[in-house]
GROMACS .gro file of N, CA and C in nm:
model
  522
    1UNK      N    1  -0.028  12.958  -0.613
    1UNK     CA    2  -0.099  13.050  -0.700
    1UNK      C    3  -0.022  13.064  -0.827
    2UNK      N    4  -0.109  13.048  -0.879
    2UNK     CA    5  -0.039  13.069  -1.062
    2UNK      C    6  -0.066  13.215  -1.115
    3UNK      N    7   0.027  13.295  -1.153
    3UNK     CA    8   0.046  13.425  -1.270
    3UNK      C    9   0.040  13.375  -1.370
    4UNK      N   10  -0.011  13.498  -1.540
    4UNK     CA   11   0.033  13.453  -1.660
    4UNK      C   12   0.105  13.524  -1.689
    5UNK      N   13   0.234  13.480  -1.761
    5UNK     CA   14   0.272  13.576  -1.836
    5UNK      C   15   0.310  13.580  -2.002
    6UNK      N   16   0.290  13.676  -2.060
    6UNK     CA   17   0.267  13.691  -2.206
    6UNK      C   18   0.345  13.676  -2.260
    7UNK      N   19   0.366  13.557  -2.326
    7UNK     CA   20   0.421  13.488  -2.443
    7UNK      C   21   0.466  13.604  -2.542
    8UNK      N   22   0.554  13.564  -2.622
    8UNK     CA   23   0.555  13.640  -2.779
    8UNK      C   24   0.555  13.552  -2.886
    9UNK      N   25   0.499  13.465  -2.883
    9UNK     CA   26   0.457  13.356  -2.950
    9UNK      C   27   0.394  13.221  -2.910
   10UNK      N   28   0.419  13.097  -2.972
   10UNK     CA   29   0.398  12.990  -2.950
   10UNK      C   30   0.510  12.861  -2.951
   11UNK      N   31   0.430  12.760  -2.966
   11UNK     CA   32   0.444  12.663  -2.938
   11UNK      C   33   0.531  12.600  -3.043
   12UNK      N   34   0.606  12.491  -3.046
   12UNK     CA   35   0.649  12.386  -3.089
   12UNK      C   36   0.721  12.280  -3.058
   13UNK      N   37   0.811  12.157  -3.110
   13UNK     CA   38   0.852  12.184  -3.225
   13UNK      C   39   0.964  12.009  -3.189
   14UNK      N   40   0.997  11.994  -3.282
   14UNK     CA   41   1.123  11.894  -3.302
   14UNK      C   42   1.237  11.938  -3.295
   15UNK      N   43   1.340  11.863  -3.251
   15UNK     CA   44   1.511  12.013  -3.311
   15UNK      C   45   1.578  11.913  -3.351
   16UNK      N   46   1.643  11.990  -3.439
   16UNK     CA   47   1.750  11.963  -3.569
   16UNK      C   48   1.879  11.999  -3.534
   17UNK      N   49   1.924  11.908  -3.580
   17UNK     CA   50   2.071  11.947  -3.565
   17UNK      C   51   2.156  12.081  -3.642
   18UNK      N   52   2.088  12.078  -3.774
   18UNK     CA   53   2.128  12.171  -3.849
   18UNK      C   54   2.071  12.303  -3.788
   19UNK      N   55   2.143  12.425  -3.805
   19UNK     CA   56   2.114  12.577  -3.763
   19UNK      C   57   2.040  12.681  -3.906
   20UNK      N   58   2.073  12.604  -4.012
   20UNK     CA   59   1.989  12.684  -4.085
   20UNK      C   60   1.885  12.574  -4.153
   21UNK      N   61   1.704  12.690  -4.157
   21UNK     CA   62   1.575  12.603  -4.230
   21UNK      C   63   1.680  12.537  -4.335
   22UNK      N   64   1.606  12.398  -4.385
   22UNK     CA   65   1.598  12.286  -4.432
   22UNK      C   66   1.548  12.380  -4.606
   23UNK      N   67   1.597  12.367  -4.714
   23UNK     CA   68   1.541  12.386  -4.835
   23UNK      C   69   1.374  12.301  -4.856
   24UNK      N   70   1.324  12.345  -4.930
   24UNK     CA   71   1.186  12.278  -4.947
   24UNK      C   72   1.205  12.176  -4.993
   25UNK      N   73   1.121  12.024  -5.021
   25UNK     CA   74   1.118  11.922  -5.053
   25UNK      C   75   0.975  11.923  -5.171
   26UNK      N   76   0.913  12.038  -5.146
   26UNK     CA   77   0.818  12.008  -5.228
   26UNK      C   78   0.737  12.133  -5.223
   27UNK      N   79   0.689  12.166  -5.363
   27UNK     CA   80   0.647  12.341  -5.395
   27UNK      C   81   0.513  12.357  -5.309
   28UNK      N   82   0.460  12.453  -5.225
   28UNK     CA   83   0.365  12.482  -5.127
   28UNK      C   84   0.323  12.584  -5.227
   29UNK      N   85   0.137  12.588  -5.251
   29UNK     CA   86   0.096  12.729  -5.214
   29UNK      C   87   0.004  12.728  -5.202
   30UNK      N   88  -0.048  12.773  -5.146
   30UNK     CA   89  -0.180  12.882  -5.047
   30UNK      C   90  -0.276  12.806  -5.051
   31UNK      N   91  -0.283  12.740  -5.189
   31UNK     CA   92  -0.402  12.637  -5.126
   31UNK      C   93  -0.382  12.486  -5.084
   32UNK      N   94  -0.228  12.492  -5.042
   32UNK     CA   95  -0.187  12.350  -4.944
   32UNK      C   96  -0.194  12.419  -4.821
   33UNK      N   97  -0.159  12.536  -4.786
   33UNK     CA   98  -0.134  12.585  -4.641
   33UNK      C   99  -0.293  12.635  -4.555
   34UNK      N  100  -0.348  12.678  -4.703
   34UNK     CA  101  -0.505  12.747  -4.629
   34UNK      C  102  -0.544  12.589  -4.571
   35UNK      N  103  -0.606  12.659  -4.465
   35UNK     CA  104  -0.735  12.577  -4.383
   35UNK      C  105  -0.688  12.526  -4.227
   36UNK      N  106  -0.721  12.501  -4.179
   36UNK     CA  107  -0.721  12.460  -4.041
   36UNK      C  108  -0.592  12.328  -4.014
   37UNK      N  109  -0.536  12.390  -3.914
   37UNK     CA  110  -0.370  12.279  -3.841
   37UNK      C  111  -0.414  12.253  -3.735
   38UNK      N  112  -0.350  12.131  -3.679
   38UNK     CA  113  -0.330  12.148  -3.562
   38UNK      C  114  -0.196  12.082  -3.484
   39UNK      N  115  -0.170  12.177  -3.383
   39UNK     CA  116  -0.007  12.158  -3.356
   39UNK      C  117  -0.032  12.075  -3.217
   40UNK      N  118   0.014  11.983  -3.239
   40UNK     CA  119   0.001  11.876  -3.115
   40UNK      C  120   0.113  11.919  -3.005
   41UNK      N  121   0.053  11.833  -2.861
   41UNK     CA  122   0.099  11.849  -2.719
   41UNK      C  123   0.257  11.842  -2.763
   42UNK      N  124   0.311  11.744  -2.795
   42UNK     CA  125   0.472  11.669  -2.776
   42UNK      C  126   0.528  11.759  -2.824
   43UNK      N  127   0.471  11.852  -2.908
   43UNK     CA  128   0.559  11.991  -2.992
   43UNK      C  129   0.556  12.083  -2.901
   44UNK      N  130   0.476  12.090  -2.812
   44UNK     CA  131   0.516  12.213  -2.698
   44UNK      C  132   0.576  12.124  -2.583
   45UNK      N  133   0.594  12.036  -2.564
   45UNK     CA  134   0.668  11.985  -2.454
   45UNK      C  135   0.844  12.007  -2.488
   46UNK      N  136   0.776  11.974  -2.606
   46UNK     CA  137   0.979  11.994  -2.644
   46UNK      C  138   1.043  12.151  -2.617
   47UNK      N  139   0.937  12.220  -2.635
   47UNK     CA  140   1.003  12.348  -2.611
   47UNK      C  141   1.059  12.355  -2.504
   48UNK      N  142   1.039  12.259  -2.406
   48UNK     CA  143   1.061  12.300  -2.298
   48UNK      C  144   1.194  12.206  -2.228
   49UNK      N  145   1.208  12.088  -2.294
   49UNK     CA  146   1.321  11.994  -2.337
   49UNK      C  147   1.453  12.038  -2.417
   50UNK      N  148   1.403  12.131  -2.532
   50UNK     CA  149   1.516  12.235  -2.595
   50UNK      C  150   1.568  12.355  -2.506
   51UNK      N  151   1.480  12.389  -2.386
   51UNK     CA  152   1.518  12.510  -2.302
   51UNK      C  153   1.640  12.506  -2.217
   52UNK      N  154   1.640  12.568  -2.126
   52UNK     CA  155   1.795  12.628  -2.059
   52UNK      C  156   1.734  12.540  -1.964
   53UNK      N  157   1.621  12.489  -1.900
   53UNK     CA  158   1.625  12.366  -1.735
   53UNK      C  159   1.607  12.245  -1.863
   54UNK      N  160   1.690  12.189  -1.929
   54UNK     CA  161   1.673  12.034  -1.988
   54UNK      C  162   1.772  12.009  -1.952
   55UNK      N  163   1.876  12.079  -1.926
   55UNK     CA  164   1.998  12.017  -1.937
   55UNK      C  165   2.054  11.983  -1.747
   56UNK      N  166   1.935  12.030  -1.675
   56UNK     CA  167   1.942  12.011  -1.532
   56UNK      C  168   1.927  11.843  -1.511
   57UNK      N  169   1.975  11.806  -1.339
   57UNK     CA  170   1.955  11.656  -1.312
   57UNK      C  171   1.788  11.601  -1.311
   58UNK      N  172   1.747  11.531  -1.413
   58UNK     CA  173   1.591  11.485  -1.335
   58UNK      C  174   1.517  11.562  -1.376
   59UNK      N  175   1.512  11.656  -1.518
   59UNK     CA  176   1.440  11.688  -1.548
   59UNK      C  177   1.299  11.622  -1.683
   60UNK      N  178   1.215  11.672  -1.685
   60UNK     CA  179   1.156  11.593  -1.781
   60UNK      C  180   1.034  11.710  -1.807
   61UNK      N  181   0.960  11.646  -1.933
   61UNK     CA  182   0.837  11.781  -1.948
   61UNK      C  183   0.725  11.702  -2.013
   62UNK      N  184   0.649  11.698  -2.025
   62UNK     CA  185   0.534  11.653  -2.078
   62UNK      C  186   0.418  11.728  -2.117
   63UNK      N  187   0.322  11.722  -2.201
   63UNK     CA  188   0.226  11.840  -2.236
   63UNK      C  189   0.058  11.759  -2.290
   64UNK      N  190  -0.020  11.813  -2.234
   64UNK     CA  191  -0.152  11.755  -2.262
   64UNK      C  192  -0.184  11.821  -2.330
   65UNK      N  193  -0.329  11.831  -2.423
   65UNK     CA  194  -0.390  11.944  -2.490
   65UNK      C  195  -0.391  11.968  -2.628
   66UNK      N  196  -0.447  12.043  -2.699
   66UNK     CA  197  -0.384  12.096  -2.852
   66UNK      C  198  -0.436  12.229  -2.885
   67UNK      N  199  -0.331  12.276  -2.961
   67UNK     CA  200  -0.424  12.383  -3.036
   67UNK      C  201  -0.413  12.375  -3.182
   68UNK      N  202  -0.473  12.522  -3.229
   68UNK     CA  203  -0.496  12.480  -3.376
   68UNK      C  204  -0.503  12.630  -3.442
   69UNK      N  205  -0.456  12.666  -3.574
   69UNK     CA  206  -0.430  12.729  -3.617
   69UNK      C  207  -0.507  12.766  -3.770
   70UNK      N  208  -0.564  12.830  -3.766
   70UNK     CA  209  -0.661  12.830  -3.905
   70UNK      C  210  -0.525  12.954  -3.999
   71UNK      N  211  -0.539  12.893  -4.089
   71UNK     CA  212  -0.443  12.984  -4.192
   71UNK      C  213  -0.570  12.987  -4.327
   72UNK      N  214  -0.604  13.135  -4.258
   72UNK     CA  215  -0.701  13.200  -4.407
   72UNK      C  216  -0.700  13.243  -4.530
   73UNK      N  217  -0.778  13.225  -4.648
   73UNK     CA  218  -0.765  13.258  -4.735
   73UNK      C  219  -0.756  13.449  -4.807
   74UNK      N  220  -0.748  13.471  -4.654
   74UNK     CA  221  -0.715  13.685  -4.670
   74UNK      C  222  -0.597  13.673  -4.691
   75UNK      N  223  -0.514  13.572  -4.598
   75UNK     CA  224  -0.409  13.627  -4.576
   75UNK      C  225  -0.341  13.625  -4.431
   76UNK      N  226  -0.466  13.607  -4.356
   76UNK     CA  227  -0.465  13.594  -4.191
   76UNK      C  228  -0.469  13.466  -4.142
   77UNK      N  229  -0.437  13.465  -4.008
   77UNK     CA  230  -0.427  13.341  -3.971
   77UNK      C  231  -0.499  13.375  -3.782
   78UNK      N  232  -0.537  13.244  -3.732
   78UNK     CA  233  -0.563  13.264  -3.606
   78UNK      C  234  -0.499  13.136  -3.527
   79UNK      N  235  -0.486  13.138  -3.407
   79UNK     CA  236  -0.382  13.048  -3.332
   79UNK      C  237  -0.483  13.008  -3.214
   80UNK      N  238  -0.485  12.923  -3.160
   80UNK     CA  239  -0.579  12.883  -3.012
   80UNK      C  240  -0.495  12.787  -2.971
   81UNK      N  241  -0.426  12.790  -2.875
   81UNK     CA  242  -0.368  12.640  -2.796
   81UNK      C  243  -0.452  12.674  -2.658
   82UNK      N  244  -0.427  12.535  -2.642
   82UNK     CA  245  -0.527  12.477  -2.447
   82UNK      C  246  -0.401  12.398  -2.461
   83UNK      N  247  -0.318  12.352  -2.409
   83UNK     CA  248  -0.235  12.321  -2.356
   83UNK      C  249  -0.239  12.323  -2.180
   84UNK      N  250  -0.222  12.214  -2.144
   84UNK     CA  251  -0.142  12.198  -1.996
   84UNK      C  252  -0.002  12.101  -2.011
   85UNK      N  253   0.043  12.157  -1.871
   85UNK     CA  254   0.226  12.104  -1.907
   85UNK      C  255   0.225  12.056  -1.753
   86UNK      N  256   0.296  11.997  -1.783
   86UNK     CA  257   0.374  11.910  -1.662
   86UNK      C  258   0.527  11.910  -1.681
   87UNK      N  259   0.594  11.972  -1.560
   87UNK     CA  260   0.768  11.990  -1.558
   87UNK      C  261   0.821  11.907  -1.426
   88UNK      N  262   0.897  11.827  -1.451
   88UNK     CA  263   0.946  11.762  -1.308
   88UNK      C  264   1.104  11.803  -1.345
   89UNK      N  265   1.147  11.849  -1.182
   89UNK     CA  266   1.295  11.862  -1.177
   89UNK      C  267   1.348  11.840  -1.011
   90UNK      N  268   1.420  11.758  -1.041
   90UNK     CA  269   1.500  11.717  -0.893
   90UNK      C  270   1.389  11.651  -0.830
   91UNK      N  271   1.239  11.500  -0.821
   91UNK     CA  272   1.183  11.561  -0.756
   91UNK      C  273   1.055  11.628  -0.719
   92UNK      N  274   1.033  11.753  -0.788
   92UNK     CA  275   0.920  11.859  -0.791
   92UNK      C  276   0.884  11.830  -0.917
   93UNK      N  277   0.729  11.831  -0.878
   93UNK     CA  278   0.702  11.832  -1.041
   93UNK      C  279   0.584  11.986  -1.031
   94UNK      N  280   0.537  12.039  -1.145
   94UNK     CA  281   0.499  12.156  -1.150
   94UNK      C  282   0.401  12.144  -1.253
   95UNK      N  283   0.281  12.226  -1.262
   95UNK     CA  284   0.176  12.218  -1.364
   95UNK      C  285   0.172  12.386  -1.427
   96UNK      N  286   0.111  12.376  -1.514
   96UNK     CA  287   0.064  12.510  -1.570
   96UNK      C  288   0.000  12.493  -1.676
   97UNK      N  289  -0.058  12.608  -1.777
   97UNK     CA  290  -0.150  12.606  -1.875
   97UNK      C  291  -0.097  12.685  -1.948
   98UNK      N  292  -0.136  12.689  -2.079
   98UNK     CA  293  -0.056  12.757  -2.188
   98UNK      C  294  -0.216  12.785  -2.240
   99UNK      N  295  -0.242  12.881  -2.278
   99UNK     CA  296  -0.380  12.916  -2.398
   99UNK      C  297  -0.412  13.107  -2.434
  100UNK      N  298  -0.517  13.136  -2.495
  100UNK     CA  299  -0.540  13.239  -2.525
  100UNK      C  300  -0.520  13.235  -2.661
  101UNK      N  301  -0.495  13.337  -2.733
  101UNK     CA  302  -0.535  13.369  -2.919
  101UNK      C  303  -0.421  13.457  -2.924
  102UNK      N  304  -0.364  13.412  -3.077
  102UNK     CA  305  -0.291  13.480  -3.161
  102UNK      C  306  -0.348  13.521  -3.298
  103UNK      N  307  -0.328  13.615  -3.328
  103UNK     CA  308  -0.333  13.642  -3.494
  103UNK      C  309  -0.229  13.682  -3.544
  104UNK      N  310  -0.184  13.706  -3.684
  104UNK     CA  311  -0.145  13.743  -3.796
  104UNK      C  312  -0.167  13.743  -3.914
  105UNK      N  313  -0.092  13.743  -3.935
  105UNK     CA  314  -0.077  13.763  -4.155
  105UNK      C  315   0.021  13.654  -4.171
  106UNK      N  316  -0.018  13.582  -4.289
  106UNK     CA  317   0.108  13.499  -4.330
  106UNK      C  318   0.094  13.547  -4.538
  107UNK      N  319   0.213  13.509  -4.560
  107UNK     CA  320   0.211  13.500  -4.740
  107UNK      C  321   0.359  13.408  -4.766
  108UNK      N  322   0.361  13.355  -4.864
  108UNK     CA  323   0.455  13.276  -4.926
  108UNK      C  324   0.552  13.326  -4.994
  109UNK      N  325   0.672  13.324  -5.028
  109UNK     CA  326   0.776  13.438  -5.094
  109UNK      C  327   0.874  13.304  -5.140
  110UNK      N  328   0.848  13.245  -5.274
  110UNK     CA  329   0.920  13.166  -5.299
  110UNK      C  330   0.864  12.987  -5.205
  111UNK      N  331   1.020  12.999  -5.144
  111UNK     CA  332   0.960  12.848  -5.083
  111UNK      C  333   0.977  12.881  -4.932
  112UNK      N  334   0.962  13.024  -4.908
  112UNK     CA  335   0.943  13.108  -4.746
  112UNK      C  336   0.831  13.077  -4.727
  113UNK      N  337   0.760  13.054  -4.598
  113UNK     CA  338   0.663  13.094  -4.544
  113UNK      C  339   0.718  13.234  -4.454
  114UNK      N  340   0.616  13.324  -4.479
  114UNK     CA  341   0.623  13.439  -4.372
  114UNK      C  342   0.528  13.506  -4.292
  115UNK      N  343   0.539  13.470  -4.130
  115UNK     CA  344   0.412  13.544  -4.061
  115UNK      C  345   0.434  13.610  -3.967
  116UNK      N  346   0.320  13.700  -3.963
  116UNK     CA  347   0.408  13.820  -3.860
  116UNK      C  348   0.255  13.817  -3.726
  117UNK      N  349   0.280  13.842  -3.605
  117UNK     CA  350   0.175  13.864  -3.570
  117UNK      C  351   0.110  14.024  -3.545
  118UNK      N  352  -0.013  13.989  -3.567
  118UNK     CA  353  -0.077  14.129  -3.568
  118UNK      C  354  -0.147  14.159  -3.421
  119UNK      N  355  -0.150  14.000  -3.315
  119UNK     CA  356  -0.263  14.073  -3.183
  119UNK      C  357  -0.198  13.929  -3.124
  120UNK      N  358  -0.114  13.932  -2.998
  120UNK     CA  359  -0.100  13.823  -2.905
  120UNK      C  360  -0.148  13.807  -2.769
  121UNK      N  361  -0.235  13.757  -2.741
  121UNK     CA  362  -0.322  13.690  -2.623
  121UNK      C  363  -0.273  13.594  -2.543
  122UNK      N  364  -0.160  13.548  -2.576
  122UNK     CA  365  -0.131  13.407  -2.544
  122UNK      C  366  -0.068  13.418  -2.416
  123UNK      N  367  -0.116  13.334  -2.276
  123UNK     CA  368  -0.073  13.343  -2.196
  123UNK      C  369  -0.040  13.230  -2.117
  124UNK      N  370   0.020  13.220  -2.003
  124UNK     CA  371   0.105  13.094  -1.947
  124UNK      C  372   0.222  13.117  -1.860
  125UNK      N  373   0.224  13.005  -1.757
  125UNK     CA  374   0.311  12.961  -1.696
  125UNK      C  375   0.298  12.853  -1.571
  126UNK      N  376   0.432  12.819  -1.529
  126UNK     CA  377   0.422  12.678  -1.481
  126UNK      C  378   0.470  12.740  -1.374
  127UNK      N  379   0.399  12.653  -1.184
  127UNK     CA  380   0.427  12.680  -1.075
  127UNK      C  381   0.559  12.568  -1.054
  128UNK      N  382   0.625  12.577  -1.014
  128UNK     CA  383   0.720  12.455  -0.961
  128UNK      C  384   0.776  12.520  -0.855
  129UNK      N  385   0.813  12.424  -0.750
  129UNK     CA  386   0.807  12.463  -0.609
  129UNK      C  387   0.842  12.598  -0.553
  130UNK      N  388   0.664  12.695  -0.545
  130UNK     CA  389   0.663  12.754  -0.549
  130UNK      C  390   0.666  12.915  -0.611
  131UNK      N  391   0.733  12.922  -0.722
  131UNK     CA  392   0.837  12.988  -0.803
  131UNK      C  393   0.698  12.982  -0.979
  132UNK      N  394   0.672  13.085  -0.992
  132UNK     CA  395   0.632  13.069  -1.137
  132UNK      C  396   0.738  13.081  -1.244
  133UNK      N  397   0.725  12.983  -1.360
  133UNK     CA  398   0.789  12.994  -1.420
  133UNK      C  399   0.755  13.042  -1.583
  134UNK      N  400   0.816  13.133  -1.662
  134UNK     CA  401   0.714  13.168  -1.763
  134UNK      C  402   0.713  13.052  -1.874
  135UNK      N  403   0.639  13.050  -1.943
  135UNK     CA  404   0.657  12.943  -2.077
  135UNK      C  405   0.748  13.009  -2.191
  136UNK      N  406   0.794  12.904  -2.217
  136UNK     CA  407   0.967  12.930  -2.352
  136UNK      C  408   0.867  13.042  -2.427
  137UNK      N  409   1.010  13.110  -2.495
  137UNK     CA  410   0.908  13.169  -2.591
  137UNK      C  411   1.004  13.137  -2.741
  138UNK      N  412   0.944  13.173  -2.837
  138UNK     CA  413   1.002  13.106  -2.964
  138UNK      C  414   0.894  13.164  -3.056
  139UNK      N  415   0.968  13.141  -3.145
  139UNK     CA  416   0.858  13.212  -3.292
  139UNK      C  417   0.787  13.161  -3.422
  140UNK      N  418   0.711  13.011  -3.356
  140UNK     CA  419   0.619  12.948  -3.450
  140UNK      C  420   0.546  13.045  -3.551
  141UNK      N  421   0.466  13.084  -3.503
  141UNK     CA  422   0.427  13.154  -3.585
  141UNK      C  423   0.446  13.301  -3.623
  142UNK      N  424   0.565  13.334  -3.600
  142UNK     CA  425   0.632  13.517  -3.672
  142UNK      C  426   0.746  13.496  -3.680
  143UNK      N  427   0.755  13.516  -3.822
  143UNK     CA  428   0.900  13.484  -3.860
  143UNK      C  429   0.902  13.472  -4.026
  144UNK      N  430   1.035  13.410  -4.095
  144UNK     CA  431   1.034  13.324  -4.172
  144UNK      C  432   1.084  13.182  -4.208
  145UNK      N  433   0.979  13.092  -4.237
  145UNK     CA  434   1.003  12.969  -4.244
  145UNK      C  435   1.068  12.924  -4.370
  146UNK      N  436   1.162  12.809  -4.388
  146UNK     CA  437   1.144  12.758  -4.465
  146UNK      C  438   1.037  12.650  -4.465
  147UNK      N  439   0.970  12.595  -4.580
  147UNK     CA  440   0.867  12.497  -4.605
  147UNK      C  441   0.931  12.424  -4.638
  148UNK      N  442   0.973  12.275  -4.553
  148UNK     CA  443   1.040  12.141  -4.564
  148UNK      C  444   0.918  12.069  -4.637
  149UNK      N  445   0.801  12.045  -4.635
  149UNK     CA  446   0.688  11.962  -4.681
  149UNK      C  447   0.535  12.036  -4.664
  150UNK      N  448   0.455  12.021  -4.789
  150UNK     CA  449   0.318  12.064  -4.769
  150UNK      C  450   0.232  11.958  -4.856
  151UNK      N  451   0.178  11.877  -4.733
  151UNK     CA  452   0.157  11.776  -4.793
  151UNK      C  453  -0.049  11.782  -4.761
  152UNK      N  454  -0.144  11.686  -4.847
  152UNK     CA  455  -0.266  11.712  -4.781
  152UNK      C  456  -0.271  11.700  -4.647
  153UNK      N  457  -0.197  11.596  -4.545
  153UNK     CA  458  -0.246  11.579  -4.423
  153UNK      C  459  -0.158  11.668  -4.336
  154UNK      N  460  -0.018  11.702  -4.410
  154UNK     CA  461   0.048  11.746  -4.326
  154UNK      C  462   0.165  11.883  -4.389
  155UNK      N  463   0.169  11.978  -4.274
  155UNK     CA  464   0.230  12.085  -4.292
  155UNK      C  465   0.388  12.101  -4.233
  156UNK      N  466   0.509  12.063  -4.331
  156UNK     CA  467   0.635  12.055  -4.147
  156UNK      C  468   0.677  12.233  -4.285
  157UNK      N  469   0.738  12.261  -4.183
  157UNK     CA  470   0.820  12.426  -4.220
  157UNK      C  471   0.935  12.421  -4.095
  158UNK      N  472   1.081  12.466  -4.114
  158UNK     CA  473   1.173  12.526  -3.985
  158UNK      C  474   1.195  12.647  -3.996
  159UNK      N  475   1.221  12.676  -3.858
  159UNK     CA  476   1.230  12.814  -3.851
  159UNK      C  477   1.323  12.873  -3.712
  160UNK      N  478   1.417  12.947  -3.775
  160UNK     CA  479   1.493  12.980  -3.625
  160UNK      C  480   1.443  13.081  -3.558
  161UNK      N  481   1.457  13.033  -3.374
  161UNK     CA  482   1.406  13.125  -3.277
  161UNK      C  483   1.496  13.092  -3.200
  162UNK      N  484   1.460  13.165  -3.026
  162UNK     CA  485   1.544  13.197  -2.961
  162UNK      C  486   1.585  13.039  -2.892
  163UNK      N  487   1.540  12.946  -2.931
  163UNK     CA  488   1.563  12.814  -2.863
  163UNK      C  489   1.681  12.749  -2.976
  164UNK      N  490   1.754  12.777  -3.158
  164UNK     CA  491   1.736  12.735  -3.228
  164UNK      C  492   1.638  12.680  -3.357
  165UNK      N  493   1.716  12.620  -3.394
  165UNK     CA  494   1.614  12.565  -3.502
  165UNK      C  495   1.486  12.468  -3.468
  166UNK      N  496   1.401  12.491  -3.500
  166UNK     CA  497   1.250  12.421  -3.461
  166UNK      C  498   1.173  12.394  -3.589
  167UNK      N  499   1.163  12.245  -3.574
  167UNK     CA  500   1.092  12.225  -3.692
  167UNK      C  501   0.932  12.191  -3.651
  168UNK      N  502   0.829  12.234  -3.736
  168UNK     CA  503   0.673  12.246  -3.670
  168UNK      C  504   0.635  12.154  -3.759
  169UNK      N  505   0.545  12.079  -3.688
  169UNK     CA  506   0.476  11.953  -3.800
  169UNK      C  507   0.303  11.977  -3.754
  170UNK      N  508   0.232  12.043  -3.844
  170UNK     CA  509   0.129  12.054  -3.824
  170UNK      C  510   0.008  11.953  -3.870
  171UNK      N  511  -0.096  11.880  -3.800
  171UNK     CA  512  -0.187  11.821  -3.890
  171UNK      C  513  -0.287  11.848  -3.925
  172UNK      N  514  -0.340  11.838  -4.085
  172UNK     CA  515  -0.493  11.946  -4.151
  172UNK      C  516  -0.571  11.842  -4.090
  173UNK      N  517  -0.696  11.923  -4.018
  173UNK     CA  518  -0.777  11.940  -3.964
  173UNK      C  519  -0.889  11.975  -4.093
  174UNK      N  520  -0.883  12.066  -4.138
  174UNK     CA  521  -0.972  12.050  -4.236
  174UNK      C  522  -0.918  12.161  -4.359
   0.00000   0.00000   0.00000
């Protein structure tokens, strides 16, 4: 039997060696960031590769699914991941689902991105033998980013959370 339990954020991400965001590479505003992302599976698998069981014997993580993130022209933003995960350790391998809705506010402050959330829905976790386990939590979207690239197809920003530094590479959708 699977429980959820409530996230305080989302998903990502790549990791960097460096501990502090990356300076910008290129000036972002509002109308490179407005419109629809979407943050692919391998960015939430890693979360779980950057976590405290990666460094166990035989572990591994994998992630199906996507979600997607509309960043509005108010000011607001909305979040949807469907995500399913797959965790093997020693052995056992374990499934779970990651989904539900986020909102916030985001605005730009220089070459910051900054978003805070205003309503989190997001729920999840993985069974492995026996034992639920909750999903990482980290702060894709609440925080402040630096903006590494805002490009037409693509959005990367880093941002430190409780895993380290995470860099998010989002793709426009529309």
């Amino acid at each position: 039997s699977s429980t959820s339990t409530s996230d305080s954020s989302t998903s990502t991400s790549d990791s960097s060696t460096s501990s502090t965001p990356a300076a910008s590479s290129s000036s972002a505003d509002s109308e490179c960031i407005g419109g629809t992302w979407e943050l692919l599976a391998d960015q939430v698998a890693g979360l779980f590769r950057q976590g405290p069981m990666a460094n166990l014997p035989g572990f591994t993580a994998t992630a199906s699914g996507s979600g997607f993130v509309e960043f509005k022209a108010d000011g607001t933003y909305h979040y949807t991941p469907d995500y399913s995960i797959e965790i093997s350790l020693n052995g056992m391998t374990g499934t779970g689902q990651w989904s539900g809705t986020l909102d916030g506010t985001w605005s730009l402050a220089d070459t910051n991105f900054v978003m805070g959330q205003t309503s989190n829905n997001l729920t999840g976790s993985v069974s492995l033998g026996g034992s639920e386990l909750p999903m990482p939590t980290n702060r894709t979207f609440s925080g402040t980013a630096a903006i590494v690239s805002c490009q037409p197809e693509t959005l990367i920003y880093e941002m430190n959370s409780p895993l380290g530094l995470l860099r998010t590479t989002l793709l426009r959708v529309s």
